[in-house]
mmCIF file of C-alpha atoms in Angstrom:
data_model
loop_
_atom_site.group_PDB
_atom_site.id
_atom_site.type_symbol
_atom_site.label_atom_id
_atom_site.label_comp_id
_atom_site.label_asym_id
_atom_site.label_seq_id
_atom_site.Cartn_x
_atom_site.Cartn_y
_atom_site.Cartn_z
ATOM 1 C CA MET A 21 75.141 98.925 127.433
ATOM 2 C CA SER A 22 73.813 96.405 124.922
ATOM 3 C CA ALA A 23 74.337 92.648 125.160
ATOM 4 C CA ASN A 24 77.415 92.839 122.982
ATOM 5 C CA GLY A 25 78.880 95.887 124.696
ATOM 6 C CA TYR A 26 78.403 97.807 121.447
ATOM 7 C CA ASN A 27 76.231 100.719 122.467
ATOM 8 C CA ALA A 28 77.963 103.607 120.662
ATOM 9 C CA LEU A 29 78.541 101.441 117.608
ATOM 10 C CA ASP A 30 74.869 100.420 117.523
ATOM 11 C CA ARG A 31 73.809 104.050 117.690
ATOM 12 C CA LEU A 32 76.124 104.956 114.805
ATOM 13 C CA ILE A 33 74.869 102.025 112.701
ATOM 14 C CA ALA A 34 71.233 102.961 113.441
ATOM 15 C CA LEU A 35 71.885 106.540 112.281
ATOM 16 C CA PHE A 36 73.669 105.486 109.092
ATOM 17 C CA SER A 37 70.838 103.113 108.201
ATOM 18 C CA LYS A 38 68.437 106.094 108.237
ATOM 19 C CA LEU A 39 70.215 107.528 105.192
ATOM 20 C CA PRO A 40 68.805 106.785 101.731
ATOM 21 C CA GLY A 41 70.165 103.678 100.014
ATOM 22 C CA ILE A 42 71.917 102.407 103.155
ATOM 23 C CA GLY A 43 70.471 99.243 104.675
ATOM 24 C CA LYS A 44 71.417 97.722 108.010
ATOM 25 C CA LYS A 45 74.247 95.663 106.522
ATOM 26 C CA SER A 46 75.809 98.580 104.631
ATOM 27 C CA ALA A 47 75.470 100.759 107.734
ATOM 28 C CA GLY A 48 77.433 98.167 109.710
ATOM 29 C CA ARG A 49 80.104 97.983 107.031
ATOM 30 C CA ILE A 50 80.425 101.779 107.011
ATOM 31 C CA ALA A 51 80.616 102.049 110.799
ATOM 32 C CA TYR A 52 83.335 99.381 111.005
ATOM 33 C CA TYR A 53 85.195 101.022 108.151
ATOM 34 C CA ILE A 54 85.164 104.306 110.073
ATOM 35 C CA LEU A 55 86.384 102.572 113.253
ATOM 36 C CA ASP A 56 89.165 100.870 111.289
ATOM 37 C CA SER A 57 90.184 104.147 109.607
ATOM 38 C CA ASN A 58 92.261 106.987 110.929
ATOM 39 C CA PRO A 59 90.145 108.990 113.430
ATOM 40 C CA SER A 60 90.588 112.035 111.167
ATOM 41 C CA LEU A 61 87.880 110.638 108.837
ATOM 42 C CA ALA A 62 85.257 110.494 111.598
ATOM 43 C CA GLN A 63 86.351 113.919 112.853
ATOM 44 C CA ALA A 64 86.138 115.517 109.391
ATOM 45 C CA LEU A 65 82.703 114.021 108.780
ATOM 46 C CA ALA A 66 81.505 115.124 112.228
ATOM 47 C CA LYS A 67 82.740 118.671 111.613
ATOM 48 C CA GLU A 68 80.987 119.010 108.245
ATOM 49 C CA LEU A 69 77.735 117.522 109.562
ATOM 50 C CA GLU A 70 77.863 119.779 112.620
ATOM 51 C CA SER A 71 77.968 122.947 110.500
ATOM 52 C CA ILE A 72 76.153 121.930 107.298
ATOM 53 C CA HIS A 73 72.759 123.358 108.289
ATOM 54 C CA GLN A 74 74.314 126.656 109.356
ATOM 55 C CA LEU A 75 76.397 126.976 106.182
ATOM 56 C CA ILE A 76 73.865 125.829 103.600
ATOM 57 C CA ARG A 77 70.445 127.469 103.385
ATOM 58 C CA ARG A 78 67.745 127.784 100.745
ATOM 59 C CA CYS A 79 68.008 130.542 98.132
ATOM 60 C CA SER A 80 65.102 132.925 98.744
ATOM 61 C CA ILE A 81 64.520 133.253 94.991
ATOM 62 C CA CYS A 82 64.836 129.780 93.429
ATOM 63 C CA GLY A 83 64.727 127.546 96.528
ATOM 64 C CA GLY A 84 68.008 125.769 95.732
ATOM 65 C CA PHE A 85 70.650 125.131 98.389
ATOM 66 C CA THR A 86 73.307 127.818 98.698
ATOM 67 C CA GLU A 87 75.897 129.291 101.048
ATOM 68 C CA ALA A 88 75.073 132.888 100.031
ATOM 69 C CA ASP A 89 71.488 134.111 99.536
ATOM 70 C CA PRO A 90 70.497 134.719 96.722
ATOM 71 C CA CYS A 91 72.455 131.872 95.157
ATOM 72 C CA MET A 92 75.124 132.171 92.482
ATOM 73 C CA VAL A 93 72.739 131.092 89.725
ATOM 74 C CA CYS A 94 70.120 133.718 90.656
ATOM 75 C CA THR A 95 72.742 136.497 90.886
ATOM 76 C CA ASP A 96 74.668 135.492 87.726
ATOM 77 C CA SER A 97 74.157 138.349 85.224
ATOM 78 C CA ASN A 98 75.292 136.115 82.348
ATOM 79 C CA ARG A 99 72.314 133.807 82.665
ATOM 80 C CA ASP A 100 69.089 134.098 80.700
ATOM 81 C CA LYS A 101 66.468 135.488 83.077
ATOM 82 C CA SER A 102 63.669 134.916 80.551
ATOM 83 C CA VAL A 103 63.730 131.120 80.972
ATOM 84 C CA ILE A 104 62.857 129.319 84.196
ATOM 85 C CA CYS A 105 63.487 125.608 84.579
ATOM 86 C CA VAL A 106 61.029 124.137 87.113
ATOM 87 C CA ILE A 107 62.474 121.204 89.079
ATOM 88 C CA GLU A 108 61.308 118.909 91.835
ATOM 89 C CA ASN A 109 64.163 119.376 94.296
ATOM 90 C CA ALA A 110 67.486 121.091 94.841
ATOM 91 C CA GLN A 111 69.513 118.033 93.880
ATOM 92 C CA ASP A 112 68.042 118.162 90.361
ATOM 93 C CA LEU A 113 69.482 121.691 90.084
ATOM 94 C CA ARG A 114 72.946 120.347 90.727
ATOM 95 C CA ILE A 115 72.541 117.528 88.212
ATOM 96 C CA ILE A 116 71.264 119.869 85.472
ATOM 97 C CA GLU A 117 74.070 122.361 86.223
ATOM 98 C CA GLU A 118 76.617 119.576 85.827
ATOM 99 C CA GLY A 119 75.206 118.948 82.329
ATOM 100 C CA ARG A 120 76.163 122.547 81.339
ATOM 101 C CA GLU A 121 73.326 122.564 78.791
ATOM 102 C CA PHE A 122 70.923 124.964 80.469
ATOM 103 C CA ARG A 123 71.864 128.626 81.059
ATOM 104 C CA GLY A 124 68.590 130.059 82.385
ATOM 105 C CA MET A 125 67.146 130.282 85.903
ATOM 106 C CA TYR A 126 65.707 127.585 88.186
ATOM 107 C CA HIS A 127 62.697 127.170 90.399
ATOM 108 C CA VAL A 128 62.587 124.377 92.972
ATOM 109 C CA LEU A 129 59.043 123.115 93.633
ATOM 110 C CA GLY A 130 60.023 121.169 96.735
ATOM 111 C CA GLY A 131 58.178 118.015 95.663
ATOM 112 C CA LEU A 132 55.597 116.680 93.216
ATOM 113 C CA ILE A 133 51.812 116.451 93.565
ATOM 114 C CA ALA A 134 51.055 113.092 95.177
ATOM 115 C CA PRO A 135 47.574 112.919 96.739
ATOM 116 C CA LEU A 136 48.179 109.483 98.247
ATOM 117 C CA GLU A 137 51.197 110.822 100.110
ATOM 118 C CA GLY A 138 49.319 113.961 101.116
ATOM 119 C CA VAL A 139 51.239 116.317 98.817
ATOM 120 C CA SER A 140 48.829 118.802 97.248
ATOM 121 C CA PRO A 141 49.668 121.838 95.053
ATOM 122 C CA ALA A 142 49.467 124.019 98.183
ATOM 123 C CA ASN A 143 52.501 122.178 99.605
ATOM 124 C CA LEU A 144 54.642 123.145 96.621
ATOM 125 C CA SER A 145 56.363 126.429 95.865
ATOM 126 C CA ILE A 146 53.893 127.371 93.093
ATOM 127 C CA ASP A 147 52.734 130.801 94.371
ATOM 128 C CA LYS A 148 56.367 131.858 94.472
ATOM 129 C CA LEU A 149 56.819 130.725 90.860
ATOM 130 C CA ILE A 150 53.810 132.832 89.764
ATOM 131 C CA LYS A 151 55.396 135.899 91.404
ATOM 132 C CA ARG A 152 58.558 135.380 89.328
ATOM 133 C CA LEU A 153 56.829 135.367 85.924
ATOM 134 C CA ASN A 154 57.442 139.061 85.111
ATOM 135 C CA GLY A 155 59.697 139.131 82.007
ATOM 136 C CA VAL A 156 59.747 135.350 81.680
ATOM 137 C CA LYS A 157 59.210 133.988 78.133
ATOM 138 C CA GLU A 158 59.576 130.262 78.642
ATOM 139 C CA ILE A 159 59.079 127.784 81.429
ATOM 140 C CA ILE A 160 60.695 124.361 81.074
ATOM 141 C CA LEU A 161 59.119 121.690 83.250
ATOM 142 C CA ALA A 162 62.045 119.394 84.084
ATOM 143 C CA LEU A 163 59.974 116.940 86.117
ATOM 144 C CA ASN A 164 60.429 113.162 86.230
ATOM 145 C CA PRO A 165 58.372 111.217 83.668
ATOM 146 C CA THR A 166 56.399 109.489 86.433
ATOM 147 C CA ILE A 167 52.736 109.641 87.447
ATOM 148 C CA GLU A 168 53.554 112.332 90.031
ATOM 149 C CA GLY A 169 55.692 114.280 87.540
ATOM 150 C CA ASP A 170 52.979 114.075 84.865
ATOM 151 C CA THR A 171 50.274 115.180 87.327
ATOM 152 C CA THR A 172 52.368 118.123 88.494
ATOM 153 C CA ALA A 173 53.211 119.132 84.913
ATOM 154 C CA LEU A 174 49.524 119.019 83.965
ATOM 155 C CA TYR A 175 48.587 121.129 86.982
ATOM 156 C CA LEU A 176 51.282 123.731 86.258
ATOM 157 C CA GLN A 177 50.238 123.851 82.599
ATOM 158 C CA LYS A 178 46.684 124.701 83.708
ATOM 159 C CA VAL A 179 47.850 127.353 86.183
ATOM 160 C CA LEU A 180 50.299 128.948 83.737
ATOM 161 C CA LYS A 181 48.130 128.992 80.620
ATOM 162 C CA GLU A 182 46.665 132.405 81.515
ATOM 163 C CA TYR A 183 50.131 133.946 81.220
ATOM 164 C CA PRO A 184 51.744 134.715 77.824
ATOM 165 C CA ILE A 185 54.515 132.199 78.427
ATOM 166 C CA GLU A 186 55.703 129.241 76.378
ATOM 167 C CA ILE A 187 55.632 126.048 78.415
ATOM 168 C CA SER A 188 57.752 123.033 77.498
ATOM 169 C CA ARG A 189 58.658 119.751 79.070
ATOM 170 C CA LEU A 190 61.842 117.687 78.841
ATOM 171 C CA ALA A 191 61.709 115.098 76.058
ATOM 172 C CA SER A 192 60.818 111.613 77.215
ATOM 173 C CA GLY A 193 61.994 108.550 75.312
ATOM 174 C CA MET A 194 64.785 106.051 74.972
ATOM 175 C CA PRO A 195 67.973 106.864 76.907
ATOM 176 C CA VAL A 196 71.078 107.296 74.736
ATOM 177 C CA GLY A 197 72.817 103.925 74.482
ATOM 178 C CA GLY A 198 69.563 102.144 75.334
ATOM 179 C CA ASN A 199 68.284 99.041 73.569
ATOM 180 C CA ILE A 200 64.744 98.761 72.124
ATOM 181 C CA GLU A 201 64.675 95.155 73.290
ATOM 182 C CA TYR A 202 64.918 96.176 76.942
ATOM 183 C CA ILE A 203 62.871 99.353 76.939
ATOM 184 C CA ASP A 204 59.467 99.317 78.709
ATOM 185 C CA LYS A 205 56.295 99.733 76.640
ATOM 186 C CA LEU A 206 55.388 103.151 78.026
ATOM 187 C CA THR A 207 58.795 104.618 77.205
ATOM 188 C CA LEU A 208 58.684 103.103 73.724
ATOM 189 C CA SER A 209 55.203 104.556 73.193
ATOM 190 C CA ARG A 210 56.455 108.004 74.265
ATOM 191 C CA SER A 211 59.448 107.666 71.964
ATOM 192 C CA PHE A 212 57.060 107.097 69.049
ATOM 193 C CA ARG A 213 54.754 109.970 69.940
ATOM 194 C CA GLY A 214 57.699 112.303 70.471
ATOM 195 C CA ARG A 215 59.580 111.178 67.339
ATOM 196 C CA VAL A 216 61.820 113.827 65.767
ATOM 197 C CA LYS A 217 62.081 114.538 62.021
ATOM 198 C CA ILE A 218 65.564 114.006 60.611
ATOM 199 C CA MET B 115 83.695 129.109 97.022
ATOM 200 C CA SER B 116 83.152 126.709 94.130
ATOM 201 C CA ALA B 117 81.514 127.697 90.829
ATOM 202 C CA ASN B 118 78.119 126.640 92.094
ATOM 203 C CA GLY B 119 78.496 128.192 95.523
ATOM 204 C CA TYR B 120 78.387 124.703 97.031
ATOM 205 C CA ASN B 121 81.593 124.501 98.985
ATOM 206 C CA ALA B 122 80.411 122.941 102.265
ATOM 207 C CA LEU B 123 78.084 120.615 100.371
ATOM 208 C CA ASP B 124 80.925 119.493 98.080
ATOM 209 C CA ARG B 125 83.111 118.734 101.091
ATOM 210 C CA LEU B 126 80.341 116.677 102.699
ATOM 211 C CA ILE B 127 79.724 114.740 99.457
ATOM 212 C CA ALA B 128 83.470 114.098 99.041
ATOM 213 C CA LEU B 129 83.661 112.684 102.579
ATOM 214 C CA PHE B 130 80.600 110.456 102.150
ATOM 215 C CA SER B 131 81.987 109.063 98.897
ATOM 216 C CA LYS B 132 85.061 107.852 100.812
ATOM 217 C CA LEU B 133 82.886 105.376 102.706
ATOM 218 C CA PRO B 134 82.610 101.785 101.407
ATOM 219 C CA GLY B 135 79.796 101.127 98.947
ATOM 220 C CA ILE B 136 78.988 104.820 98.492
ATOM 221 C CA GLY B 137 79.750 106.260 95.052
ATOM 222 C CA LYS B 138 79.636 109.917 94.081
ATOM 223 C CA LYS B 139 75.946 109.775 93.122
ATOM 224 C CA SER B 140 74.869 108.058 96.351
ATOM 225 C CA ALA B 141 76.985 110.512 98.346
ATOM 226 C CA GLY B 142 75.134 113.393 96.686
ATOM 227 C CA ARG B 143 71.783 111.794 97.410
ATOM 228 C CA ILE B 144 72.731 111.295 101.062
ATOM 229 C CA ALA B 145 74.012 114.851 101.501
ATOM 230 C CA TYR B 146 70.836 116.335 99.995
ATOM 231 C CA TYR B 147 68.730 114.028 102.119
ATOM 232 C CA ILE B 148 70.509 115.310 105.216
ATOM 233 C CA LEU B 149 70.025 118.929 104.139
ATOM 234 C CA ASP B 150 66.337 118.272 103.501
ATOM 235 C CA SER B 151 65.915 116.539 106.860
ATOM 236 C CA ASN B 152 65.502 118.015 110.301
ATOM 237 C CA PRO B 153 68.911 119.347 111.484
ATOM 238 C CA SER B 154 68.696 116.914 114.416
ATOM 239 C CA LEU B 155 69.759 114.078 112.080
ATOM 240 C CA ALA B 156 73.005 115.809 111.074
ATOM 241 C CA GLN B 157 73.621 116.803 114.701
ATOM 242 C CA ALA B 158 73.085 113.271 116.010
ATOM 243 C CA LEU B 159 75.375 111.803 113.367
ATOM 244 C CA ALA B 160 78.032 114.460 114.055
ATOM 245 C CA LYS B 161 77.882 113.750 117.783
ATOM 246 C CA GLU B 162 78.315 109.986 117.375
ATOM 247 C CA LEU B 163 81.148 110.365 114.865
ATOM 248 C CA GLU B 164 82.881 112.919 117.103
ATOM 249 C CA SER B 165 83.063 110.489 120.030
ATOM 250 C CA ILE B 166 83.168 107.062 118.354
ATOM 251 C CA HIS B 167 86.945 106.655 118.485
ATOM 252 C CA GLN B 168 87.038 107.657 122.164
ATOM 253 C CA LEU B 169 84.193 105.323 123.111
ATOM 254 C CA ILE B 170 85.100 102.266 121.077
ATOM 255 C CA ARG B 171 88.540 100.674 121.374
ATOM 256 C CA ARG B 172 90.028 97.274 120.626
ATOM 257 C CA CYS B 173 89.754 94.510 123.195
ATOM 258 C CA SER B 174 93.293 93.732 124.401
ATOM 259 C CA ILE B 175 92.544 89.992 124.379
ATOM 260 C CA CYS B 176 90.562 89.195 121.205
ATOM 261 C CA GLY B 177 91.062 92.394 119.180
ATOM 262 C CA GLY B 178 87.326 93.021 118.672
ATOM 263 C CA PHE B 179 85.790 96.460 119.122
ATOM 264 C CA THR B 180 84.451 97.205 122.578
ATOM 265 C CA GLU B 181 83.534 100.010 124.971
ATOM 266 C CA ALA B 182 85.035 98.213 127.984
ATOM 267 C CA ASP B 183 88.367 96.377 127.822
ATOM 268 C CA PRO B 184 88.419 93.333 127.945
ATOM 269 C CA CYS B 185 85.206 92.966 125.932
ATOM 270 C CA MET B 186 81.997 91.305 127.083
ATOM 271 C CA VAL B 187 82.734 88.120 125.133
ATOM 272 C CA CYS B 188 86.203 87.717 126.676
ATOM 273 C CA THR B 189 84.886 88.357 130.202
ATOM 274 C CA ASP B 190 81.748 86.193 129.865
ATOM 275 C CA SER B 191 82.204 83.225 132.239
ATOM 276 C CA ASN B 192 79.437 81.281 130.473
ATOM 277 C CA ARG B 193 81.424 80.980 127.251
ATOM 278 C CA ASP B 194 83.607 78.043 126.312
ATOM 279 C CA LYS B 195 87.219 79.169 126.770
ATOM 280 C CA SER B 196 88.577 75.987 125.127
ATOM 281 C CA VAL B 197 87.457 76.990 121.628
ATOM 282 C CA ILE B 198 88.812 79.993 119.731
ATOM 283 C CA CYS B 199 87.191 81.146 116.505
ATOM 284 C CA VAL B 200 89.781 82.943 114.355
ATOM 285 C CA ILE B 201 88.271 85.713 112.205
ATOM 286 C CA GLU B 202 89.563 88.273 109.744
ATOM 287 C CA ASN B 203 88.113 91.422 111.283
ATOM 288 C CA ALA B 204 85.957 92.739 114.100
ATOM 289 C CA GLN B 205 82.857 92.992 111.927
ATOM 290 C CA ASP B 206 82.907 89.212 111.420
ATOM 291 C CA LEU B 207 82.678 88.859 115.203
ATOM 292 C CA ARG B 208 79.441 90.830 115.213
ATOM 293 C CA ILE B 209 77.995 88.779 112.356
ATOM 294 C CA ILE B 210 78.876 85.446 113.988
ATOM 295 C CA GLU B 211 77.489 86.661 117.330
ATOM 296 C CA GLU B 212 74.209 87.551 115.632
ATOM 297 C CA GLY B 213 73.989 83.939 114.419
ATOM 298 C CA ARG B 214 73.944 82.744 118.091
ATOM 299 C CA GLU B 215 75.519 79.444 117.003
ATOM 300 C CA PHE B 216 79.007 79.847 118.444
ATOM 301 C CA ARG B 217 79.570 80.134 122.214
ATOM 302 C CA GLY B 218 83.381 80.084 122.413
ATOM 303 C CA MET B 219 85.982 82.846 122.232
ATOM 304 C CA TYR B 220 87.191 84.929 119.280
ATOM 305 C CA HIS B 221 90.502 86.067 117.885
ATOM 306 C CA VAL B 222 90.626 88.887 115.332
ATOM 307 C CA LEU B 223 93.564 88.528 112.911
ATOM 308 C CA GLY B 224 93.198 92.051 111.551
ATOM 309 C CA GLY B 225 93.387 90.945 107.908
ATOM 310 C CA LEU B 226 94.345 88.040 105.657
ATOM 311 C CA ILE B 227 97.712 87.153 104.127
ATOM 312 C CA ALA B 228 97.872 88.942 100.764
ATOM 313 C CA PRO B 229 101.439 89.271 99.435
ATOM 314 C CA LEU B 230 100.357 91.432 96.469
ATOM 315 C CA GLU B 231 98.821 93.942 98.870
ATOM 316 C CA GLY B 232 101.835 93.776 101.158
ATOM 317 C CA VAL B 233 100.079 91.887 103.969
ATOM 318 C CA SER B 234 102.410 89.231 105.378
ATOM 319 C CA PRO B 235 101.861 86.976 108.445
ATOM 320 C CA ALA B 236 103.868 89.494 110.495
ATOM 321 C CA ASN B 237 101.134 92.096 109.920
ATOM 322 C CA LEU B 238 98.494 89.866 111.471
ATOM 323 C CA SER B 239 97.763 89.205 115.123
ATOM 324 C CA ILE B 240 99.231 85.669 115.028
ATOM 325 C CA ASP B 241 101.808 85.932 117.855
ATOM 326 C CA LYS B 242 99.005 87.042 120.149
ATOM 327 C CA LEU B 243 96.942 84.027 119.128
ATOM 328 C CA ILE B 244 99.850 81.671 119.993
ATOM 329 C CA LYS B 245 100.027 83.241 123.460
ATOM 330 C CA ARG B 246 96.341 82.407 124.040
ATOM 331 C CA LEU B 247 96.631 78.678 123.303
ATOM 332 C CA ASN B 248 96.986 77.536 126.936
ATOM 333 C CA GLY B 249 93.916 75.382 127.695
ATOM 334 C CA VAL B 250 92.555 75.666 124.171
ATOM 335 C CA LYS B 251 91.310 72.414 122.593
ATOM 336 C CA GLU B 252 89.965 73.598 119.243
ATOM 337 C CA ILE B 253 90.609 76.430 116.852
ATOM 338 C CA ILE B 254 87.965 77.167 114.232
ATOM 339 C CA LEU B 255 89.281 79.103 111.252
ATOM 340 C CA ALA B 256 86.272 81.206 110.186
ATOM 341 C CA LEU B 257 88.034 82.816 107.235
ATOM 342 C CA ASN B 258 86.458 83.673 103.869
ATOM 343 C CA PRO B 259 86.701 80.898 101.238
ATOM 344 C CA THR B 260 88.883 83.110 99.013
ATOM 345 C CA ILE B 261 92.514 82.839 97.882
ATOM 346 C CA GLU B 262 93.583 85.091 100.780
ATOM 347 C CA GLY B 263 91.435 83.171 103.268
ATOM 348 C CA ASP B 264 92.775 79.823 102.011
ATOM 349 C CA THR B 265 96.386 81.050 102.174
ATOM 350 C CA THR B 266 95.923 82.342 105.703
ATOM 351 C CA ALA B 267 94.208 79.128 106.822
ATOM 352 C CA LEU B 268 97.058 77.064 105.371
ATOM 353 C CA TYR B 269 99.653 79.226 107.114
ATOM 354 C CA LEU B 270 97.863 79.029 110.476
ATOM 355 C CA GLN B 271 97.486 75.266 110.092
ATOM 356 C CA LYS B 272 101.269 75.025 109.643
ATOM 357 C CA VAL B 273 102.010 77.262 112.632
ATOM 358 C CA LEU B 274 99.492 75.534 114.903
ATOM 359 C CA LYS B 275 100.301 71.906 114.062
ATOM 360 C CA GLU B 276 103.001 71.720 116.767
ATOM 361 C CA TYR B 277 100.330 72.335 119.427
ATOM 362 C CA PRO B 278 97.944 69.572 120.604
ATOM 363 C CA ILE B 279 94.939 71.441 119.242
ATOM 364 C CA GLU B 280 92.193 70.393 116.852
ATOM 365 C CA ILE B 281 91.966 72.781 113.908
ATOM 366 C CA SER B 282 88.822 73.071 111.824
ATOM 367 C CA ARG B 283 87.540 75.358 109.136
ATOM 368 C CA LEU B 284 84.001 76.533 108.323
ATOM 369 C CA ALA B 285 82.271 74.320 105.758
ATOM 370 C CA SER B 286 82.373 75.673 102.231
ATOM 371 C CA GLY B 287 79.646 74.791 99.720
ATOM 372 C CA MET B 288 76.294 75.814 98.368
ATOM 373 C CA PRO B 289 74.483 78.510 100.334
ATOM 374 C CA VAL B 290 71.126 77.446 101.788
ATOM 375 C CA GLY B 291 68.414 78.335 99.262
ATOM 376 C CA GLY B 292 70.994 78.333 96.461
ATOM 377 C CA ASN B 293 70.464 76.784 93.045
ATOM 378 C CA ILE B 294 72.943 74.337 91.459
ATOM 379 C CA GLU B 295 72.235 75.994 88.116
ATOM 380 C CA TYR B 296 73.680 79.297 89.278
ATOM 381 C CA ILE B 297 76.500 78.107 91.504
ATOM 382 C CA ASP B 298 80.098 78.653 90.309
ATOM 383 C CA LYS B 299 82.246 75.621 89.456
ATOM 384 C CA LEU B 300 84.652 76.067 92.370
ATOM 385 C CA THR B 301 81.859 76.178 94.936
ATOM 386 C CA LEU B 302 80.210 73.147 93.351
ATOM 387 C CA SER B 303 83.521 71.278 93.436
ATOM 388 C CA ARG B 304 83.949 72.119 97.131
ATOM 389 C CA SER B 305 80.384 70.987 97.819
ATOM 390 C CA PHE B 306 81.234 67.617 96.314
ATOM 391 C CA ARG B 307 84.516 67.221 98.172
ATOM 392 C CA GLY B 308 82.887 68.274 101.447
ATOM 393 C CA ARG B 309 79.772 66.143 100.977
ATOM 394 C CA VAL B 310 78.102 65.006 104.185
ATOM 395 C CA LYS B 311 76.786 61.458 104.811
ATOM 396 C CA ILE B 312 73.043 61.329 105.491
#
C-alpha cells in the first residue's frame, strides 16, 4: 500500500494518464469523479473496455475499425467503388463519414512516412492499396497538410503514377471562418497557390 | 448496429465523454487510441474500474477515500490531532497531502453550500465535524475562494463560534509567479486587504 493508502486509486490514475490528452491532474480529477459517481459508471466503462478488442476488429479490405468484416462502408453497394480516399488512420474515416460529403471507398494507411520516428513506406498499408486498384478511377489523398503528410503524399504519387488513375489531394488553405490576420505564412502561401477562380 | 457499424465504439465514446474535461472529440481520440494500443491497456483499465468501488471506500472519520477504514491519515499517531483542515472534497485532501505542508487532520465536507444547486448545510458533513471537536484547538477552512466557498466558510464560522476553537482560512491573493497586470480585480483587492508586514 502506498504512503497515502491509495494504491488502487493510484493505479487507476496512472492508467488514465496514459490516454492521449489526459495529464496527471486530469487523470486524478477523472478518477475522483468516478469514485464520487454511482458505481454503475465504472462498471459500464469496465464492461465496454473488457470487450472492445473482441468486438471491434480491422476491416480486411480498408483497414478501418468495424464489428463485422468487411465493414459496412466496404460492403455498401450504394457507394462509388471507383474512388478510394486514402487516410492516415481509422479515426479519420469516422470524421470524414460524419461530414457526409464523400461517398466512395476508404483505405487506411496506418500512419504516415516519418523517417525520424522509424516509419518507412514498408510499415504502411501501401501494397494492399496497390492490390485494390482494379476498376479504380480516382484516388484522393486525404492526408494532413504536415511534413509527414506531404512526404507520404509525394511517395504515393510516385508509386501510383504508373497506373491510369487520377490522383488528387484535399485542398489546403484558410479554414472557413478563419482570419487572414491570424493565419500562418505557410497556410496563406498555400491559399494563394491554390486560389480558385470565381 | 449503428449506420457506421460502430456500436461498441459509440458506446465507449459516449461513456468517456461523461467524464470531466473530456468532450466528444477527446472521447473519440481516446477510444481510437485504446483500439490502436495493445489490448492489455483496455484490460488493465477494465480491471481497475471493475474493482475500484469495492477497494476504495470513505473513511468513517474524515470522509476521505481510503482502502482501509479509518484511513492512514486518521490513524497516523505522528499527526497533530488538535488541528482539523476542512476541505470540500476528497481530492483536495490528496492535493494538500502532496504539498507536505500540513500535518494535522482532515474533514471532508462533501461539497459547498450552493442554494441555487440545492446544496444546503444539511447536505454537508457538518454534524460529523461538530462531533470531532473534542481536543481540537484550530480549524483551518481550506475552501475555494469562490462565492460558494465564502458562503460555506461564513456558515461554519457562525456554527463554530460557540466552541473555544481558533478558526482560520487559507490566504487568498496573487498566485506565486503571477503578474499584477493579469490578475482580476477581486483577487487584487483581496491581496491588498490581506497584505503581510515584512
